[in-house]
Coordinates of C-alpha atoms in Angstrom, one line a residue:
M28 CA 0.0 0.0 0.0
T29 CA 1.2 3.6 -0.7
S30 CA 0.2 7.0 0.1
A31 CA 0.9 10.6 -0.7
A32 CA 3.4 12.0 1.7
V33 CA 1.9 15.1 3.1
Q34 CA 4.1 17.1 5.5
R35 CA 2.8 19.0 8.4
T36 CA 5.0 21.1 11.0
W37 CA 3.6 22.4 14.3
E38 CA 4.5 22.8 17.7
N39 CA 4.2 19.6 20.0
G40 CA 3.1 21.4 23.1
S41 CA 6.5 22.0 24.5
G42 CA 7.9 24.6 22.1
S43 CA 9.7 22.2 19.5
A44 CA 8.7 21.6 15.9
L45 CA 7.8 18.2 14.8
V46 CA 7.5 17.4 11.1
Q47 CA 4.7 14.7 10.3
T48 CA 4.3 12.8 7.0
S49 CA 1.7 10.2 5.8
A50 CA 2.7 6.7 6.4
T51 CA 3.3 3.8 4.0
F52 CA 2.8 0.2 4.4
T53 CA 3.5 -3.2 2.8
N54 CA 1.3 -6.1 3.7
Y55 CA 1.6 -9.8 3.8
E56 CA 0.2 -13.1 5.4
L57 CA 1.7 -15.0 8.3
A58 CA 2.3 -18.7 8.5
G59 CA 0.5 -21.0 11.0
N60 CA -1.4 -23.6 9.1
P61 CA -3.4 -25.9 11.6
F62 CA -4.3 -28.3 8.7
R63 CA -0.9 -28.9 8.0
T64 CA -0.1 -31.6 10.5
N65 CA 2.2 -33.8 8.2
T66 CA 5.1 -31.4 8.5
S67 CA 7.8 -31.5 11.1
P68 CA 7.2 -29.6 13.1
P69 CA 3.6 -29.3 12.3
F70 CA 1.3 -26.2 12.1
S71 CA 4.0 -24.1 10.2
V72 CA 6.2 -23.7 13.2
G73 CA 9.6 -22.2 12.1
V74 CA 8.2 -21.0 8.7
N75 CA 9.7 -17.4 8.0
C76 CA 7.0 -15.1 6.0
P77 CA 6.8 -13.5 3.6
N78 CA 8.5 -16.1 1.3
T79 CA 8.1 -17.3 -2.2
A80 CA 7.5 -20.9 -1.2
N81 CA 3.6 -20.6 -0.7
T82 CA 4.0 -21.6 2.9
C83 CA 2.6 -18.4 4.5
Q84 CA -0.8 -19.8 5.2
N85 CA -2.8 -19.5 8.3
T86 CA -6.5 -19.5 9.6
E87 CA -6.1 -17.3 12.5
G88 CA -7.9 -14.1 13.6
E89 CA -8.3 -11.4 16.5
P90 CA -4.5 -10.8 16.7
A91 CA -2.4 -8.9 19.2
I92 CA 1.2 -7.5 18.7
R93 CA 3.9 -6.0 21.0
A94 CA 7.4 -4.9 20.8
D95 CA 10.4 -5.4 23.0
K96 CA 12.8 -2.5 23.9
S97 CA 15.4 -4.4 21.6
G98 CA 12.7 -3.8 18.6
N99 CA 11.5 -7.2 18.3
F100 CA 8.1 -7.8 17.5
Y101 CA 5.8 -10.6 18.9
G102 CA 2.4 -11.4 17.7
S103 CA -0.3 -13.9 18.7
S104 CA -3.6 -14.8 17.1
E105 CA -6.4 -17.4 17.7
N106 CA -7.3 -20.3 15.5
V107 CA -10.8 -19.8 13.9
F108 CA -10.8 -23.5 13.1
C109 CA -9.8 -24.7 16.6
V110 CA -11.1 -28.3 16.7
I111 CA -9.8 -30.2 13.6
G112 CA -9.9 -34.0 13.7
G113 CA -9.8 -33.9 17.6
Q114 CA -6.6 -31.8 17.5
C115 CA -6.5 -28.2 18.3
G116 CA -3.8 -25.5 18.1
G117 CA -5.6 -22.9 19.8
T118 CA -3.3 -19.9 19.9
F119 CA -0.4 -19.2 17.4
A120 CA 2.5 -16.7 18.0
W121 CA 5.2 -15.2 15.8
K122 CA 8.3 -13.3 16.1
S123 CA 10.0 -10.6 14.0
T124 CA 13.8 -9.9 14.5
D125 CA 14.0 -7.4 11.6
A126 CA 11.6 -4.4 12.3
G127 CA 8.5 -6.3 11.1
Q128 CA 9.9 -7.2 7.8
H129 CA 9.5 -10.8 8.5
F130 CA 7.7 -12.9 11.0
T131 CA 8.6 -16.6 12.0
T132 CA 6.0 -18.9 13.4
L133 CA 7.0 -19.9 17.2
P134 CA 5.9 -23.0 19.0
L135 CA 2.2 -22.7 19.9
P136 CA 2.1 -20.9 23.4
D137 CA -0.8 -22.8 25.0
S138 CA -0.3 -26.4 23.3
V139 CA 0.3 -29.3 25.6
S140 CA 1.6 -31.5 22.9
N141 CA 4.9 -32.0 24.5
G142 CA 4.4 -35.6 25.6
T143 CA 1.1 -34.9 27.6
G144 CA -1.5 -34.9 24.9
P145 CA -2.4 -35.3 21.3
V146 CA -0.1 -33.5 18.8
G147 CA -1.4 -29.9 18.5
F148 CA -4.1 -30.3 21.1
S149 CA -4.7 -27.1 23.1
P150 CA -7.3 -26.5 25.7
A151 CA -7.4 -22.7 25.2
G152 CA -7.2 -20.3 22.3
G153 CA -9.9 -17.6 22.7
D154 CA -9.4 -14.0 23.0
T155 CA -5.6 -14.0 23.0
D156 CA -3.5 -11.2 24.2
L157 CA 0.2 -10.5 24.5
A158 CA 2.6 -8.6 26.8
V159 CA 6.4 -8.3 26.7
A160 CA 8.4 -7.4 29.8
P161 CA 9.9 -3.9 29.9
R162 CA 13.2 -5.4 31.6
K163 CA 15.3 -8.4 30.8
N164 CA 15.3 -11.4 32.9
S165 CA 18.4 -13.0 34.3
S166 CA 19.0 -14.9 31.1
G167 CA 19.1 -11.6 28.9
F168 CA 15.6 -12.1 27.5
Y169 CA 12.4 -10.0 27.8
N170 CA 9.7 -12.2 29.0
V171 CA 6.8 -12.8 26.7
Y172 CA 3.3 -13.6 27.8
V173 CA 0.4 -14.8 25.9
A174 CA -3.0 -15.1 27.5
S175 CA -5.9 -17.1 26.3
L176 CA -9.4 -18.0 27.4
A177 CA -9.9 -21.6 28.1
T178 CA -12.0 -23.6 25.6
T179 CA -12.0 -26.9 27.3
P180 CA -14.4 -26.4 29.1
P181 CA -15.2 -22.9 27.9
L182 CA -14.4 -19.9 29.8
A183 CA -13.2 -22.2 32.9
N184 CA -10.1 -20.1 33.5
I185 CA -7.4 -17.9 31.9
Y186 CA -4.3 -19.7 30.4
V187 CA -1.0 -17.8 30.7
S188 CA 2.1 -19.1 28.8
T189 CA 5.3 -17.6 29.5
S190 CA 8.6 -17.6 27.3
K191 CA 11.6 -16.7 29.1
N192 CA 14.0 -17.3 25.9
G193 CA 12.5 -15.1 23.1
G194 CA 9.6 -17.4 22.2
A195 CA 11.7 -20.6 21.7
S196 CA 9.8 -22.5 24.5
W197 CA 6.8 -21.8 26.8
F198 CA 5.5 -22.5 30.2
L199 CA 1.9 -23.0 30.7
N200 CA -0.2 -22.0 33.6
P201 CA -3.8 -22.9 33.2
T202 CA -4.9 -20.9 36.3
G203 CA -4.3 -17.3 35.4
A204 CA -7.5 -16.3 37.0
A205 CA -8.1 -16.7 40.8
I206 CA -11.8 -16.5 40.0
P207 CA -13.2 -19.0 37.6
I208 CA -15.8 -18.5 34.8
D209 CA -14.0 -15.6 32.8
D210 CA -14.3 -13.5 29.6
R211 CA -12.2 -11.3 27.6
E212 CA -8.9 -11.2 29.1
W213 CA -6.2 -8.7 28.8
I214 CA -2.5 -8.8 29.8
A215 CA 0.3 -6.3 30.6
A216 CA 3.8 -6.6 32.1
D217 CA 6.1 -4.6 34.4
G218 CA 9.7 -5.1 35.5
A219 CA 11.4 -8.3 34.7
S220 CA 8.9 -10.7 35.9
K221 CA 5.6 -8.9 37.0
V222 CA 2.6 -9.5 34.8
C223 CA -1.0 -8.9 35.2
V224 CA -4.2 -10.1 33.8
S225 CA -7.6 -8.6 33.7
Y226 CA -10.9 -10.2 33.1
H227 CA -14.7 -10.2 33.4
A228 CA -15.7 -12.7 36.1
Y229 CA -19.3 -13.7 35.3
A230 CA -19.3 -15.8 38.3
T231 CA -19.5 -12.5 40.5
T232 CA -22.0 -10.5 38.3
N233 CA -19.6 -9.1 35.9
N234 CA -16.9 -7.8 38.2
L235 CA -13.7 -6.7 36.6
F236 CA -10.8 -8.0 38.1
V237 CA -7.1 -7.6 38.0
N238 CA -4.7 -10.7 39.0
C239 CA -1.0 -10.1 39.2
S240 CA 2.1 -12.3 39.2
Y241 CA 5.5 -11.4 40.5
D242 CA 7.2 -14.8 39.2
G243 CA 6.8 -14.4 35.5
G244 CA 3.3 -15.9 35.4
T245 CA 4.1 -19.0 37.6
T246 CA 1.6 -17.9 40.3
F247 CA -1.1 -15.3 40.3
T248 CA -1.1 -14.1 43.9
Q249 CA -2.5 -10.6 43.9
L250 CA -6.1 -9.9 43.2
A251 CA -8.0 -6.7 43.1
N252 CA -11.4 -5.6 41.8
A253 CA -10.9 -2.6 39.3
F254 CA -14.4 -1.3 40.3
D255 CA -13.8 0.6 43.6
I256 CA -15.8 0.9 46.7
N257 CA -17.6 4.2 45.4
H258 CA -18.9 2.6 42.2
P259 CA -20.0 -1.0 42.9
W260 CA -22.9 -0.5 40.6
H261 CA -20.5 -1.1 37.7
A262 CA -20.6 -4.7 38.3
L263 CA -24.3 -5.2 37.8
Y264 CA -23.8 -6.2 34.2
N265 CA -23.6 -2.5 33.1
N266 CA -20.1 -2.6 31.8
Q267 CA -17.9 -3.4 28.8
I268 CA -14.3 -4.3 29.4
G269 CA -11.4 -2.5 27.6
N270 CA -7.5 -3.3 27.6
L271 CA -5.0 -3.3 30.5
A272 CA -1.7 -1.2 30.4
L273 CA 0.9 -0.8 32.8
D274 CA 3.4 2.2 32.8
P275 CA 6.9 0.7 33.3
S276 CA 8.2 4.3 34.7
N277 CA 5.9 4.7 37.6
H278 CA 4.3 1.3 37.8
L279 CA 0.8 2.7 37.6
I280 CA -1.9 0.3 36.2
Y281 CA -4.8 1.5 34.1
Q282 CA -7.8 -0.6 33.0
V283 CA -10.4 0.9 30.8
F284 CA -14.0 0.2 30.4
S285 CA -17.3 1.7 29.5
S286 CA -20.3 1.7 31.7
I287 CA -23.4 4.0 33.0
A288 CA -22.9 7.2 34.8
S289 CA -24.3 6.5 38.3
A290 CA -26.1 4.2 40.3
A291 CA -29.4 6.0 39.4
E292 CA -29.0 4.6 35.9
V293 CA -28.9 1.0 37.1
T294 CA -32.8 0.9 36.6
C295 CA -32.7 3.1 33.5
L296 CA -34.0 0.8 30.6
S297 CA -32.9 3.3 27.8
C298 CA -29.5 4.1 29.4
S299 CA -26.5 2.6 27.6
T300 CA -22.7 2.4 28.3
H301 CA -22.5 6.0 27.5
V302 CA -19.5 6.8 29.9
V303 CA -15.8 5.8 29.4
W304 CA -14.1 4.9 32.5
I305 CA -10.6 4.2 33.7
A306 CA -9.5 2.6 36.8
V307 CA -6.2 3.6 38.0
S308 CA -3.9 1.7 40.6
I309 CA -1.1 3.7 42.2
N310 CA 0.0 0.9 44.4
G311 CA 1.0 -1.9 42.0
G312 CA -2.6 -3.2 41.4
M313 CA -3.6 -3.9 45.2
S314 CA -6.5 -1.4 44.7
F315 CA -8.1 0.9 42.2
I316 CA -9.9 4.2 41.9
D317 CA -12.3 4.7 39.0
Y318 CA -12.2 8.1 37.1
P319 CA -14.5 9.1 34.4
V320 CA -12.8 9.8 31.0
Y321 CA -15.9 11.1 29.1
V322 CA -19.6 11.2 30.1
N323 CA -21.7 11.6 27.0
P324 CA -25.0 13.5 28.0
D325 CA -27.0 11.5 25.4
T326 CA -27.5 8.2 27.7
T327 CA -28.5 6.2 24.5
V328 CA -25.0 6.3 23.0
S329 CA -22.8 3.2 23.7
Y330 CA -19.0 3.2 23.9
G331 CA -19.2 -0.7 24.7
H332 CA -17.9 -1.7 21.3
Q333 CA -14.8 -3.7 20.9
F334 CA -12.8 -2.3 22.6
V335 CA -12.2 1.0 24.6
N336 CA -8.4 1.2 24.4
V337 CA -5.6 2.9 26.7
S338 CA -2.0 3.4 25.9
V339 CA 0.7 5.4 27.8
D340 CA 3.5 7.5 26.1
Q341 CA 7.0 7.8 27.4
A342 CA 6.4 10.8 29.5
G343 CA 3.5 9.1 31.4
N344 CA 0.4 10.8 29.5
V345 CA -2.4 8.6 29.2
Y346 CA -4.6 8.2 26.1
V347 CA -8.0 6.5 25.7
I348 CA -9.4 5.7 22.3
Y349 CA -13.3 4.7 21.8
T350 CA -15.8 4.5 19.3
D351 CA -19.4 5.1 19.3
D352 CA -19.9 2.5 16.7
H353 CA -19.5 5.0 13.9
N354 CA -16.9 7.6 14.8
M355 CA -13.6 7.3 16.7
F356 CA -12.5 9.6 19.6
Y357 CA -9.7 10.1 21.9
S358 CA -9.0 11.9 25.2
F359 CA -5.8 12.5 26.9
S360 CA -4.6 12.8 30.5
R361 CA -1.5 14.6 31.7
S362 CA -2.4 13.8 35.4
F363 CA -2.1 10.0 35.4
G364 CA -5.9 9.4 34.6
Q365 CA -7.2 11.8 37.2
T366 CA -8.6 14.4 34.8
W367 CA -9.1 14.5 31.2
S368 CA -9.3 16.4 28.0
G369 CA -11.6 15.6 25.1
P370 CA -13.3 14.0 23.3
F371 CA -11.6 14.7 19.9
Q372 CA -12.6 12.9 16.7
I373 CA -9.8 10.8 14.9
N374 CA -11.2 9.5 11.8
K375 CA -12.1 11.5 8.8
T376 CA -13.1 10.9 5.2
P377 CA -12.8 8.4 3.6
S378 CA -13.3 6.4 6.7
A379 CA -17.0 7.5 7.5
T380 CA -17.3 4.6 9.9
A381 CA -14.6 3.6 12.4
I382 CA -14.6 0.7 14.7
F383 CA -12.2 -1.5 16.5
P384 CA -9.6 0.9 17.9
W385 CA -6.1 0.2 19.2
S386 CA -3.2 2.6 19.8
S387 CA 0.4 2.7 20.4
A388 CA 2.1 5.8 22.1
G389 CA 5.7 6.9 21.6
T390 CA 7.5 10.0 23.0
A391 CA 5.3 12.9 24.7
G392 CA 2.3 13.5 22.6
A393 CA 3.1 11.1 19.8
L394 CA 0.2 8.6 19.2
D395 CA -0.5 6.0 16.5
V396 CA -4.0 4.7 16.2
V397 CA -5.5 2.0 14.0
W398 CA -9.1 0.7 13.3
Y399 CA -11.3 -0.9 10.7
G400 CA -12.9 1.7 8.5
T401 CA -15.2 1.9 5.6
D402 CA -16.4 4.9 3.4
F403 CA -20.2 3.7 4.1
Y404 CA -22.2 5.5 6.8
S405 CA -25.4 4.5 8.2
A406 CA -27.4 5.3 11.4
A407 CA -27.7 1.4 11.5
H408 CA -25.4 -0.8 13.5
P409 CA -22.5 -1.9 11.4
D410 CA -23.7 -5.6 11.6
N411 CA -26.4 -4.3 9.2
Y412 CA -24.3 -2.7 6.7
P413 CA -24.8 -4.0 3.0
N414 CA -22.3 -5.8 1.0
S415 CA -21.4 -2.5 -0.7
A416 CA -19.6 -1.4 2.8
A417 CA -15.9 -2.1 2.0
W418 CA -13.7 -2.4 5.1
K419 CA -10.0 -1.4 5.3
V420 CA -7.4 -1.2 8.1
Y421 CA -6.8 2.6 8.8
F422 CA -3.8 4.1 10.3
S423 CA -3.6 7.6 11.9
Q424 CA -0.8 9.4 13.5
N425 CA -0.6 12.5 15.7
L426 CA 2.5 13.9 17.0
A427 CA 0.9 16.7 19.1
A428 CA -1.9 14.4 20.7
L429 CA -1.7 16.7 23.9
T430 CA -2.8 19.6 22.0
P431 CA -6.5 19.9 21.7
N432 CA -7.8 19.7 18.0
S433 CA -4.4 18.9 16.7
P434 CA -4.5 17.4 13.2
W435 CA -4.2 13.7 12.3
T436 CA -2.6 12.1 9.2
Q437 CA -4.8 9.1 8.0
V438 CA -3.9 6.5 5.5
A439 CA -5.5 3.0 4.5
A440 CA -3.0 0.6 5.5
S441 CA -4.5 -2.2 3.7
G442 CA -6.7 -3.2 0.8
V443 CA -10.3 -4.5 1.3
I444 CA -10.3 -6.9 4.0
H445 CA -14.0 -7.4 4.5
Y446 CA -17.5 -6.6 2.6
G447 CA -20.6 -6.0 4.4
G448 CA -21.8 -6.2 8.0
V449 CA -19.4 -6.5 10.9
C450 CA -20.9 -7.8 14.2
E451 CA -19.7 -6.5 17.3
S452 CA -21.5 -8.6 20.1
G453 CA -18.9 -11.3 20.5
V454 CA -20.3 -14.7 21.1
T455 CA -23.7 -13.4 20.8
C456 CA -23.5 -12.5 17.3
T457 CA -26.0 -13.4 14.8
G458 CA -24.4 -11.4 11.8
N459 CA -21.1 -11.8 10.2
R460 CA -18.3 -12.2 12.6
D461 CA -15.3 -12.9 10.4
L462 CA -13.1 -10.1 11.7
L463 CA -13.9 -11.3 15.3
D464 CA -13.5 -8.6 17.9
D465 CA -10.2 -6.6 17.7
F466 CA -6.5 -6.3 16.3
G467 CA -3.5 -4.4 17.1
I468 CA -0.6 -2.1 16.5
A469 CA 2.9 -1.7 18.1
T470 CA 5.7 0.6 17.4
S471 CA 9.3 -0.2 17.5
P472 CA 11.2 1.4 20.4
T473 CA 14.3 1.5 18.0
T474 CA 13.1 2.7 14.9
G475 CA 9.5 4.3 15.9
L476 CA 8.1 2.6 12.8
A477 CA 4.6 0.8 13.3
T478 CA 3.5 -2.8 12.6
I479 CA -0.2 -3.7 12.4
I480 CA -1.5 -7.1 12.8
Y481 CA -4.9 -7.6 11.5
T482 CA -7.6 -10.0 10.2
N483 CA -8.5 -10.4 6.6
D484 CA -11.1 -12.8 5.1
Q485 CA -10.7 -12.1 1.3
F486 CA -9.4 -14.9 -1.0
L487 CA -6.4 -13.5 -2.7
N488 CA -4.1 -16.3 -3.4
S489 CA -1.1 -14.2 -4.2
T490 CA 2.5 -14.8 -3.4
L491 CA 2.2 -12.5 -0.3
E492 CA -0.9 -14.0 0.6
P493 CA -1.6 -17.5 -0.4
A494 CA -4.8 -19.2 -0.1
T495 CA -4.8 -21.9 3.0
R496 CA -4.6 -25.5 2.0
R497 CA -5.0 -28.9 3.7
N498 CA -2.6 -31.6 4.0
S499 CA -4.3 -33.1 0.9
G500 CA -3.7 -30.1 -1.0
S501 CA -7.3 -29.0 -1.2
Y502 CA -8.3 -25.3 -0.5
V503 CA -9.6 -24.3 2.9
C504 CA -10.0 -20.8 1.3
N505 CA -11.3 -20.7 -2.1
P506 CA -13.0 -18.2 -4.5
S507 CA -16.5 -19.4 -3.3
V508 CA -16.0 -18.8 0.3
S509 CA -14.2 -15.4 -0.1
N510 CA -15.6 -13.0 2.5
S511 CA -16.3 -15.8 5.0
V512 CA -14.6 -17.3 8.0
D513 CA -13.3 -20.0 5.8
C514 CA -10.8 -17.3 4.4
S515 CA -10.2 -15.5 7.7
H516 CA -6.5 -15.2 8.4
T517 CA -3.9 -12.9 10.0
D518 CA -2.0 -10.5 8.1
I519 CA 0.8 -8.1 8.8
A520 CA 0.9 -4.3 7.8
V521 CA 4.6 -3.0 8.2
Q522 CA 5.4 0.7 7.9
T523 CA 7.8 1.4 5.3
G524 CA 7.9 5.3 5.3
G525 CA 6.6 8.3 6.9
S526 CA 7.1 9.9 10.3
T527 CA 7.2 8.0 13.5
V528 CA 6.2 8.4 17.1
N529 CA 9.8 8.3 18.4
Q530 CA 10.9 11.7 17.2
K531 CA 13.1 13.4 19.8
P532 CA 13.1 17.2 19.2
H533 CA 14.7 18.2 22.4
H534 CA 18.3 18.1 23.6
F535 CA 17.5 15.5 26.2
E536 CA 14.6 13.1 26.9
V537 CA 13.3 12.0 30.2
V538 CA 12.9 8.2 29.3
A539 CA 11.5 7.2 32.7
Q540 CA 10.8 8.5 36.2
D541 CA 9.4 7.2 39.4
F542 CA 8.4 8.9 42.6
E543 CA 7.0 6.4 45.3
E544 CA 6.4 5.9 48.9
L545 CA 8.3 2.7 50.2
D546 CA 6.8 2.8 53.6
V547 CA 3.4 1.0 53.3
S548 CA 3.0 0.6 57.1
N549 CA 0.6 3.4 57.3
D550 CA 2.2 4.6 60.3
G551 CA 2.6 8.2 59.1
G552 CA 6.2 7.8 58.4
H553 CA 7.8 8.6 55.1
S554 CA 10.4 6.7 53.2
P555 CA 10.4 8.4 49.7
H556 CA 12.2 7.0 46.6
G557 CA 12.6 9.0 43.4
E558 CA 14.6 8.1 40.3
I559 CA 15.0 9.7 36.9
D560 CA 16.4 8.5 33.7
I561 CA 17.6 10.9 31.1
T562 CA 19.1 10.4 27.6
N563 CA 21.2 13.2 25.8
T564 CA 19.2 13.1 22.4
G565 CA 20.9 16.3 20.9
T566 CA 24.1 16.9 19.2
A567 CA 26.0 18.6 22.0
A568 CA 27.3 17.6 25.3
I569 CA 25.2 18.6 28.6
D570 CA 27.5 19.7 31.2
K571 CA 24.9 20.1 34.0
F572 CA 21.4 19.2 35.1
D573 CA 19.4 21.3 37.6
V574 CA 16.0 19.5 39.0
R575 CA 13.3 21.1 41.0
L576 CA 10.5 19.0 42.6
G577 CA 7.4 20.9 43.3
G578 CA 9.1 24.1 42.5
L579 CA 11.8 23.3 45.1
P580 CA 15.6 22.5 44.4
W581 CA 15.9 18.7 44.6
T582 CA 19.2 16.9 45.5
L583 CA 19.8 13.8 43.5
A584 CA 22.7 11.3 43.4
W585 CA 23.7 10.8 39.6
S586 CA 24.8 7.5 38.2
S587 CA 27.9 9.2 36.3
T588 CA 29.5 12.4 36.0
V589 CA 28.8 15.1 33.3
P590 CA 29.4 16.0 30.7
L591 CA 26.7 13.8 29.2
Q592 CA 27.7 13.0 25.5
P593 CA 25.1 12.8 22.8
G594 CA 23.5 9.3 23.0
Q595 CA 24.5 8.7 26.5
S596 CA 22.0 8.2 29.5
I597 CA 22.3 9.0 33.0
K598 CA 20.1 8.0 36.1
A599 CA 19.4 10.3 39.2
T600 CA 18.1 8.9 42.6
S601 CA 17.1 10.3 45.8
S602 CA 15.7 9.1 49.0
T603 CA 14.8 12.6 50.2
V604 CA 12.6 15.4 49.1
P605 CA 13.3 19.1 49.2
L606 CA 12.7 21.0 52.5
G607 CA 9.3 22.1 53.0
L608 CA 7.7 19.6 50.4
V609 CA 4.4 18.2 51.7
L610 CA 4.2 14.5 50.8
T611 CA 0.9 13.0 50.2
V612 CA 0.4 9.5 48.4
G613 CA -1.6 10.2 45.1
N614 CA -0.6 13.9 44.8
I615 CA 1.0 15.0 41.5
Y616 CA 3.9 17.2 41.6
P617 CA 5.8 18.9 38.9
V618 CA 9.3 18.3 38.0
T619 CA 11.4 20.9 36.3
I620 CA 14.7 19.7 34.8
T621 CA 17.1 22.5 33.3
A622 CA 20.0 21.1 31.2
T623 CA 23.2 23.4 30.7
L624 CA 24.7 22.5 27.3
A625 CA 28.6 22.8 26.7
N626 CA 28.1 25.9 24.7
G627 CA 26.4 27.6 27.7
T628 CA 22.8 27.5 26.6
T629 CA 20.1 25.9 28.6
E630 CA 16.9 23.9 27.9
T631 CA 14.2 23.5 30.4
Q632 CA 11.4 20.8 30.3
T633 CA 8.5 20.2 33.0
T634 CA 7.0 17.0 33.5
N635 CA 4.6 15.5 36.3
V636 CA 5.2 12.8 38.6
I637 CA 2.7 11.0 41.0
Y638 CA 3.5 10.0 44.5
S639 CA 2.6 6.3 44.2
L640 CA 2.7 3.6 46.8
G641 CA 5.1 0.8 47.2
A642 CA 5.4 -0.9 43.8
G643 CA 9.1 -1.2 44.5
L644 CA 10.1 -2.2 41.2
G645 CA 12.4 0.7 40.4
L646 CA 12.9 1.6 37.0

């Protein structure tokens, strides 16, 4: 796919000019054919795509994607033909080591075929999600986690598979949820070995729980309800879950969802999920506080469509993306989810309808968003759209997303992936559900370029997207079943040009900061810990840093002496706070950093930190 390069230049909200150009993409299909059981290994494990051998065939849909700090991409997706002759490879996974240009099929994450069951059998595979640890483990790898719903028996629990060696092998925990009977799980990681899953617990009237593990998914010992004590009415089947995100800098946990506005609306028969909410934990997931992101005064509007999405940029700013079933909006928070600006519409012509949002944030104010869009618009639900509605993957970027009403560049990142209706009711769908419920985007921390993973139900049978065949050679997907689940497969759109979300227009970047209370005894004492990581992103050496916390001079211990050369990083820590600063857990404090360059000029940046409680993971 190609697009015209439209260049825009504007302020990013901090006084520096950013240049934004429209993205370009190339597309190809992944391997992972569950009908190929006569190969060694079966199911296309080890196949590298794209290739010219016609082996990049799969039957997966509803995929997820993440990137580790080294720039490797990991993807997962669920098999839409889960049970084949008594065998089932429920969740497939892939890895790219070349910035998304190629992906190799990994061993199946939740398969128990290694001597404990039929070849390829998997008791899980629904609603897969994926997370990558932000810090390396003791073996030098970033832990990779894949979560899937149980399928045998259905929804019994959440399966979490962990790879500690870059996807070469997996450890399976079939009890990732402390409370059984679960639906639509999400997963996010922190530190080297902390991982949390969130899910709807139908056994407890649709509460939304967050379970955390501190040993790489081996055990999940920490449980909290994302609905706080002031909002118990969320649980009365009045909510729709969104994804889970962890900020690796300050260890805050964000869980988004849509619901009603108040307890008074519980009995309102016409009230829909017209409020976007976010549950925020400042103590590592031990408890949550719920904040409204946006309250639509029209109570009949629903944001309970797959799915409200949250992402966090490198400066700790939070973004929530949501759709009313036709248009897509975002809100942003500079206050760690406590207050919000928005909504601001993202989609524009030719995407008259926009559903299934996902986002990926980069440096401060830089945001990539994807969705499934069509130029058709009707007041009707997309489930009832006619066959003339042609759906594509849309990509939009905003490098000044912290500026209200700032412009977005928008391109189609794929060709037509589906025609007609798209059902958004999950397993209760009665219409077309070929695209299932969501897809994803990740951006490389090293290049800033985006890679999109998505579902396509079209028969193409090209070199880059060959039609899936069985062991016998007969087609699973053929022209007569195009635009049906028989042709559903997982594709990649990799960004080949245009601006990226990791532009660094400053002389230095605060790449991480943490400010937390380590004394969790509630005895009134304080044991503060502060930490700031800074990288010289300019072209001149930096001779000195001066830091103020809450407007007062802050004494910090630096990991090395200045001058800090271009490309180098430095860390500052402190166990004290400026004299006169009143500490309160949950309060937000401005941090002002002034860098003095070798030529005598200075640059000042101001960010916010929140005084969190006892996550204790450090940076």
